[in-house]
Amino acid sequence: MLKVFGAARWLLGLPPANAIEAPQPVAATTFHRFRELPPEIRRGIWNLALPPPRVYEPEASSTDVLKPVKFLTEFPPPAMREACREAYGVCMSRGCFQSGYWGSRMRGIWYNVFTDAIYYACEMQCTRTQIETPATIYLSADCALRSPNCRDFLMSPKFDYCERLIVAVYPPGSWEMDAKELRGTEPVFRKIKDEESVGYHGFDDTDWPMEERQVVEGYDAPESDVIGWEDAKEVILNIFERRKGILREINEEGPSEITVREYHEGDLEVEAVEVFRTPIPKALPA
């Protein structure tokens, strides 16, 4: 019987039954043994597949808080979340959809709560948008240091959960400029050192006592109107400490679910950057 089957395979051009068949070629992009990896390694790989940190800039073209917030550049959700259930779980454990219709996730952006940031380049972006309080905020130096109500910006509820504040120095800008001027460009940042000047400021003697100010030569404005980053950082940290004290007193006076205002109680990380605007590269034709 075996000879009959052997002859049949020979007639059909098939290799002998006991022959070792050559392995089928596998595409270089195929990771067919991925499921055999330990779960912690698989999750680590999915985490590495997430997009790099992204900076969202509100467009502030409308004051309608019931509609989704528009941004100068809107990034797509991570493509890896559609790979499988495990990838989706990792994706949604790092971020969420927000700033959509009625302040919900509907038609909102996907935002990585651990690495992404919001950039307020001017006053209208702060006052015309309702964005869930992010942990990392870029705030224009024109708002944080030079506007007529710079202290009010730092006291705003928008900074209740702020853990990292980056003061963004953009010399061509102003606190009252229109965010539409920034369309078609994206920010590029250079870190500012403590000994560098960040320009003029609007702090009064309460925020920055006159006796602590140093003479800075080479400016048209009075020396006391110019501030270095080391001093500006100390002023901002002091304002945030006063802010936490005020919120603590409010919560102690009215400890109810309605009156209690949650906020970040830990230390604030503060730094400064110089901002350059570069044209957004156009997509290549398909």
Short mmCIF file of C-alpha atoms in Angstrom, two decimals:
data_model
loop_
_atom_site.label_atom_id
_atom_site.label_comp_id
_atom_site.label_asym_id
_atom_site.label_seq_id
_atom_site.Cartn_x
_atom_site.Cartn_y
_atom_site.Cartn_z
CA MET A 1 0.00 0.00 0.00
CA LEU A 2 2.86 2.36 0.84
CA LYS A 3 4.34 1.73 -2.59
CA VAL A 4 1.03 2.65 -4.22
CA PHE A 5 0.88 5.96 -2.31
CA GLY A 6 4.53 6.58 -3.12
CA ALA A 7 3.90 6.03 -6.82
CA ALA A 8 0.87 8.33 -6.72
CA ARG A 9 2.92 11.14 -5.13
CA TRP A 10 5.62 10.61 -7.77
CA LEU A 11 3.06 10.81 -10.59
CA LEU A 12 1.63 14.03 -9.11
CA GLY A 13 5.09 15.57 -8.81
CA LEU A 14 4.94 15.65 -4.99
CA PRO A 15 7.98 15.03 -2.79
CA PRO A 16 8.21 11.78 -0.84
CA ALA A 17 6.11 11.68 2.33
CA ASN A 18 9.21 11.41 4.52
CA ALA A 19 11.01 14.32 2.84
CA ILE A 20 11.64 17.49 4.86
CA GLU A 21 9.82 20.37 3.23
CA ALA A 22 11.64 23.70 2.97
CA PRO A 23 10.29 26.42 5.30
CA GLN A 24 8.01 28.99 3.73
CA PRO A 25 9.51 32.49 3.39
CA VAL A 26 8.31 35.01 6.00
CA ALA A 27 8.11 38.74 5.30
CA ALA A 28 10.67 40.86 7.15
CA THR A 29 7.86 42.96 8.64
CA THR A 30 6.06 39.95 10.11
CA PHE A 31 6.48 39.32 13.83
CA HIS A 32 4.65 35.99 13.86
CA ARG A 33 5.87 34.90 17.32
CA PHE A 34 4.94 38.16 19.08
CA ARG A 35 2.28 36.45 21.21
CA GLU A 36 4.89 34.12 22.67
CA LEU A 37 6.68 37.04 24.34
CA PRO A 38 6.01 37.71 28.06
CA PRO A 39 3.12 40.18 28.62
CA GLU A 40 5.37 42.85 30.16
CA ILE A 41 7.64 42.84 27.10
CA ARG A 42 4.68 43.04 24.74
CA ARG A 43 3.29 46.02 26.67
CA GLY A 44 6.70 47.67 26.56
CA ILE A 45 6.79 47.30 22.78
CA TRP A 46 3.30 48.77 22.44
CA ASN A 47 4.34 51.71 24.63
CA LEU A 48 7.32 52.36 22.34
CA ALA A 49 4.94 52.36 19.37
CA LEU A 50 3.01 55.34 20.77
CA PRO A 51 3.61 58.75 19.13
CA PRO A 52 6.34 61.02 20.55
CA PRO A 53 5.30 63.92 22.84
CA ARG A 54 3.02 66.34 20.98
CA VAL A 55 2.16 70.00 21.62
CA TYR A 56 -1.43 71.08 20.95
CA GLU A 57 -2.15 74.77 20.24
CA PRO A 58 -5.81 75.88 20.54
CA GLU A 59 -7.07 77.83 17.56
CA ALA A 60 -9.55 79.82 19.71
CA SER A 61 -11.68 80.72 16.69
CA SER A 62 -14.95 80.26 18.58
CA THR A 63 -16.26 80.76 22.11
CA ASP A 64 -18.90 78.02 21.75
CA VAL A 65 -17.97 75.63 24.57
CA LEU A 66 -20.46 73.04 23.28
CA LYS A 67 -18.43 72.39 20.13
CA PRO A 68 -15.11 70.54 19.90
CA VAL A 69 -12.00 72.60 20.55
CA LYS A 70 -10.12 73.31 17.34
CA PHE A 71 -6.34 73.22 17.25
CA LEU A 72 -3.83 74.77 14.85
CA THR A 73 -2.48 71.27 14.22
CA GLU A 74 -4.60 68.22 14.95
CA PHE A 75 -2.71 64.97 15.27
CA PRO A 76 -4.35 61.63 14.39
CA PRO A 77 -4.90 59.02 17.11
CA PRO A 78 -2.17 56.35 17.39
CA ALA A 79 -2.51 53.84 14.55
CA MET A 80 -1.27 51.03 16.81
CA ARG A 81 -4.45 51.10 18.87
CA GLU A 82 -6.22 49.26 16.04
CA ALA A 83 -3.70 46.40 15.93
CA CYS A 84 -5.35 44.25 18.60
CA ARG A 85 -7.16 44.40 21.93
CA GLU A 86 -3.89 44.46 23.88
CA ALA A 87 -2.56 47.41 21.86
CA TYR A 88 -5.85 49.26 22.35
CA GLY A 89 -5.63 48.72 26.11
CA VAL A 90 -2.08 50.10 26.27
CA CYS A 91 -3.06 53.09 24.12
CA MET A 92 -6.05 54.02 26.28
CA SER A 93 -4.08 53.50 29.50
CA ARG A 94 -1.72 56.28 28.41
CA GLY A 95 -4.23 58.71 26.97
CA CYS A 96 -7.85 59.46 26.25
CA PHE A 97 -10.12 61.31 23.85
CA GLN A 98 -11.11 64.76 25.13
CA SER A 99 -12.09 68.34 24.18
CA GLY A 100 -14.94 67.10 21.99
CA TYR A 101 -18.64 68.00 21.84
CA TRP A 102 -20.03 69.26 25.17
CA GLY A 103 -16.59 68.83 26.72
CA SER A 104 -16.80 65.07 26.21
CA ARG A 105 -14.70 62.58 24.27
CA MET A 106 -17.04 62.66 21.25
CA ARG A 107 -15.11 63.88 18.18
CA GLY A 108 -12.30 64.92 20.47
CA ILE A 109 -8.54 64.57 20.14
CA TRP A 110 -6.53 61.67 21.52
CA TYR A 111 -4.30 63.16 24.22
CA ASN A 112 -1.44 61.37 25.99
CA VAL A 113 -1.86 62.60 29.56
CA PHE A 114 1.73 61.66 30.42
CA THR A 115 3.69 63.25 27.56
CA ASP A 116 1.51 65.65 25.53
CA ALA A 117 1.18 69.36 26.32
CA ILE A 118 -1.05 72.37 25.66
CA TYR A 119 0.56 75.59 24.40
CA TYR A 120 -1.17 78.91 25.12
CA ALA A 121 0.68 81.40 22.90
CA CYS A 122 -1.67 84.33 23.57
CA GLU A 123 -4.48 85.53 25.83
CA MET A 124 -7.36 84.52 23.54
CA GLN A 125 -6.27 80.88 23.63
CA CYS A 126 -6.64 80.90 27.42
CA THR A 127 -9.97 82.68 27.65
CA ARG A 128 -11.79 81.22 24.63
CA THR A 129 -11.12 77.52 25.14
CA GLN A 130 -12.36 74.96 27.63
CA ILE A 131 -9.64 72.32 27.87
CA GLU A 132 -9.33 69.72 30.58
CA THR A 133 -6.55 70.78 32.92
CA PRO A 134 -3.35 69.24 31.50
CA ALA A 135 -0.26 68.30 33.51
CA THR A 136 2.16 70.01 31.11
CA ILE A 137 1.47 73.54 29.86
CA TYR A 138 3.48 75.87 27.63
CA LEU A 139 2.48 79.44 28.49
CA SER A 140 3.60 82.46 26.50
CA ALA A 141 5.95 84.76 28.38
CA ASP A 142 3.70 87.59 27.18
CA CYS A 143 0.91 86.08 29.30
CA ALA A 144 2.99 84.81 32.21
CA LEU A 145 5.33 87.80 32.61
CA ARG A 146 4.27 90.83 30.59
CA SER A 147 0.47 91.10 30.32
CA PRO A 148 -1.41 93.65 32.49
CA ASN A 149 -2.90 90.75 34.45
CA CYS A 150 -0.04 88.25 34.39
CA ARG A 151 -0.75 87.16 37.98
CA ASP A 152 -4.34 86.33 37.01
CA PHE A 153 -3.09 84.02 34.27
CA LEU A 154 -1.07 82.04 36.79
CA MET A 155 -3.98 81.98 39.26
CA SER A 156 -6.41 80.66 36.64
CA PRO A 157 -8.17 77.29 37.21
CA LYS A 158 -6.56 76.18 33.94
CA PHE A 159 -3.41 75.52 35.98
CA ASP A 160 -5.05 73.55 38.79
CA TYR A 161 -3.47 70.27 37.70
CA CYS A 162 -0.33 71.73 36.16
CA GLU A 163 2.76 69.80 37.22
CA ARG A 164 5.16 71.23 34.65
CA LEU A 165 5.00 74.82 33.40
CA ILE A 166 7.16 75.93 30.48
CA VAL A 167 7.33 79.68 29.90
CA ALA A 168 7.62 80.15 26.14
CA VAL A 169 9.47 83.28 24.98
CA TYR A 170 8.44 84.28 21.45
CA PRO A 171 9.77 87.82 20.77
CA PRO A 172 7.60 88.52 17.65
CA GLY A 173 4.43 87.70 19.58
CA SER A 174 2.31 89.53 22.14
CA TRP A 175 -0.28 88.55 24.72
CA GLU A 176 -3.03 90.18 22.64
CA MET A 177 -2.17 88.72 19.23
CA ASP A 178 -4.59 86.55 17.24
CA ALA A 179 -3.82 82.83 17.26
CA LYS A 180 -4.69 82.72 13.54
CA GLU A 181 -1.34 84.39 12.87
CA LEU A 182 0.34 81.13 13.82
CA ARG A 183 -1.49 78.96 11.29
CA GLY A 184 0.69 76.93 8.96
CA THR A 185 3.61 76.89 11.40
CA GLU A 186 4.70 74.70 14.28
CA PRO A 187 6.78 75.59 17.35
CA VAL A 188 10.39 74.56 17.84
CA PHE A 189 11.91 75.09 21.29
CA ARG A 190 15.34 75.97 22.70
CA LYS A 191 15.83 75.74 26.45
CA ILE A 192 16.69 79.01 28.22
CA LYS A 193 19.34 79.01 30.95
CA ASP A 194 18.98 80.69 34.35
CA GLU A 195 21.42 83.49 33.53
CA GLU A 196 19.57 84.52 30.35
CA SER A 197 17.14 87.42 30.21
CA VAL A 198 13.51 86.80 29.28
CA GLY A 199 12.74 90.47 28.59
CA TYR A 200 10.25 92.85 30.17
CA HIS A 201 7.83 91.91 32.94
CA GLY A 202 4.66 93.25 34.55
CA PHE A 203 5.18 92.09 38.13
CA ASP A 204 4.53 94.59 40.89
CA ASP A 205 6.41 95.04 44.15
CA THR A 206 4.31 92.33 45.81
CA ASP A 207 5.41 89.69 43.30
CA TRP A 208 9.00 90.87 42.97
CA PRO A 209 10.22 93.28 45.69
CA MET A 210 12.13 96.25 44.32
CA GLU A 211 15.15 95.61 46.55
CA GLU A 212 15.65 92.18 44.95
CA ARG A 213 15.89 93.55 41.42
CA GLN A 214 19.23 93.91 39.70
CA VAL A 215 20.30 96.60 37.27
CA VAL A 216 20.28 95.35 33.67
CA GLU A 217 21.95 97.62 31.15
CA GLY A 218 21.35 97.84 27.42
CA TYR A 219 17.55 98.17 27.46
CA ASP A 220 15.40 101.16 26.54
CA ALA A 221 13.01 100.49 29.42
CA PRO A 222 13.98 101.11 33.05
CA GLU A 223 16.28 98.46 34.46
CA SER A 224 13.62 97.26 36.90
CA ASP A 225 11.32 96.34 33.97
CA VAL A 226 13.70 93.64 32.70
CA ILE A 227 13.91 90.26 34.36
CA GLY A 228 16.25 87.28 34.05
CA TRP A 229 14.92 83.75 33.97
CA GLU A 230 16.35 82.82 37.37
CA ASP A 231 14.39 85.66 39.03
CA ALA A 232 11.28 85.07 36.91
CA LYS A 233 11.26 81.41 37.88
CA GLU A 234 11.39 82.31 41.57
CA VAL A 235 8.52 84.80 41.17
CA ILE A 236 6.36 82.20 39.40
CA LEU A 237 7.08 79.55 42.03
CA ASN A 238 6.14 82.02 44.79
CA ILE A 239 2.87 82.86 43.03
CA PHE A 240 2.02 79.17 42.75
CA GLU A 241 2.78 78.66 46.44
CA ARG A 242 0.41 81.52 47.33
CA ARG A 243 -2.11 80.02 44.94
CA LYS A 244 -1.97 76.65 46.71
CA GLY A 245 -2.37 78.38 50.07
CA ILE A 246 -5.49 80.22 48.87
CA LEU A 247 -7.04 77.03 47.49
CA ARG A 248 -6.20 75.17 50.68
CA GLU A 249 -8.00 77.80 52.76
CA ILE A 250 -11.04 77.74 50.45
CA ASN A 251 -11.30 73.97 50.71
CA GLU A 252 -10.94 74.03 54.50
CA GLU A 253 -13.66 76.67 54.89
CA GLY A 254 -16.21 74.84 52.75
CA PRO A 255 -15.38 71.12 52.71
CA SER A 256 -18.26 69.95 50.54
CA GLU A 257 -18.33 68.20 47.18
CA ILE A 258 -19.63 71.39 45.54
CA THR A 259 -17.13 73.88 46.94
CA VAL A 260 -13.97 71.75 47.08
CA ARG A 261 -11.59 72.62 44.22
CA GLU A 262 -9.05 69.95 43.42
CA TYR A 263 -5.53 70.96 42.43
CA HIS A 264 -1.99 69.63 42.14
CA GLU A 265 -0.50 69.78 45.62
CA GLY A 266 3.03 68.71 44.70
CA ASP A 267 5.97 70.82 43.61
CA LEU A 268 5.76 72.66 40.30
CA GLU A 269 8.46 72.05 37.71
CA VAL A 270 9.23 75.31 35.87
CA GLU A 271 11.45 75.96 32.88
CA ALA A 272 11.70 78.42 30.00
CA VAL A 273 12.21 78.00 26.28
CA GLU A 274 12.76 80.26 23.29
CA VAL A 275 10.21 79.62 20.54
CA PHE A 276 10.86 79.51 16.81
CA ARG A 277 8.04 79.03 14.29
CA THR A 278 8.80 76.83 11.29
CA PRO A 279 6.49 76.10 8.34
CA ILE A 280 4.64 72.81 8.59
CA PRO A 281 5.96 70.50 5.84
CA LYS A 282 3.38 69.81 3.15
CA ALA A 283 2.36 66.21 2.64
CA LEU A 284 3.84 64.53 -0.42
CA PRO A 285 1.36 63.72 -3.19
CA ALA A 286 0.01 60.19 -3.05
#
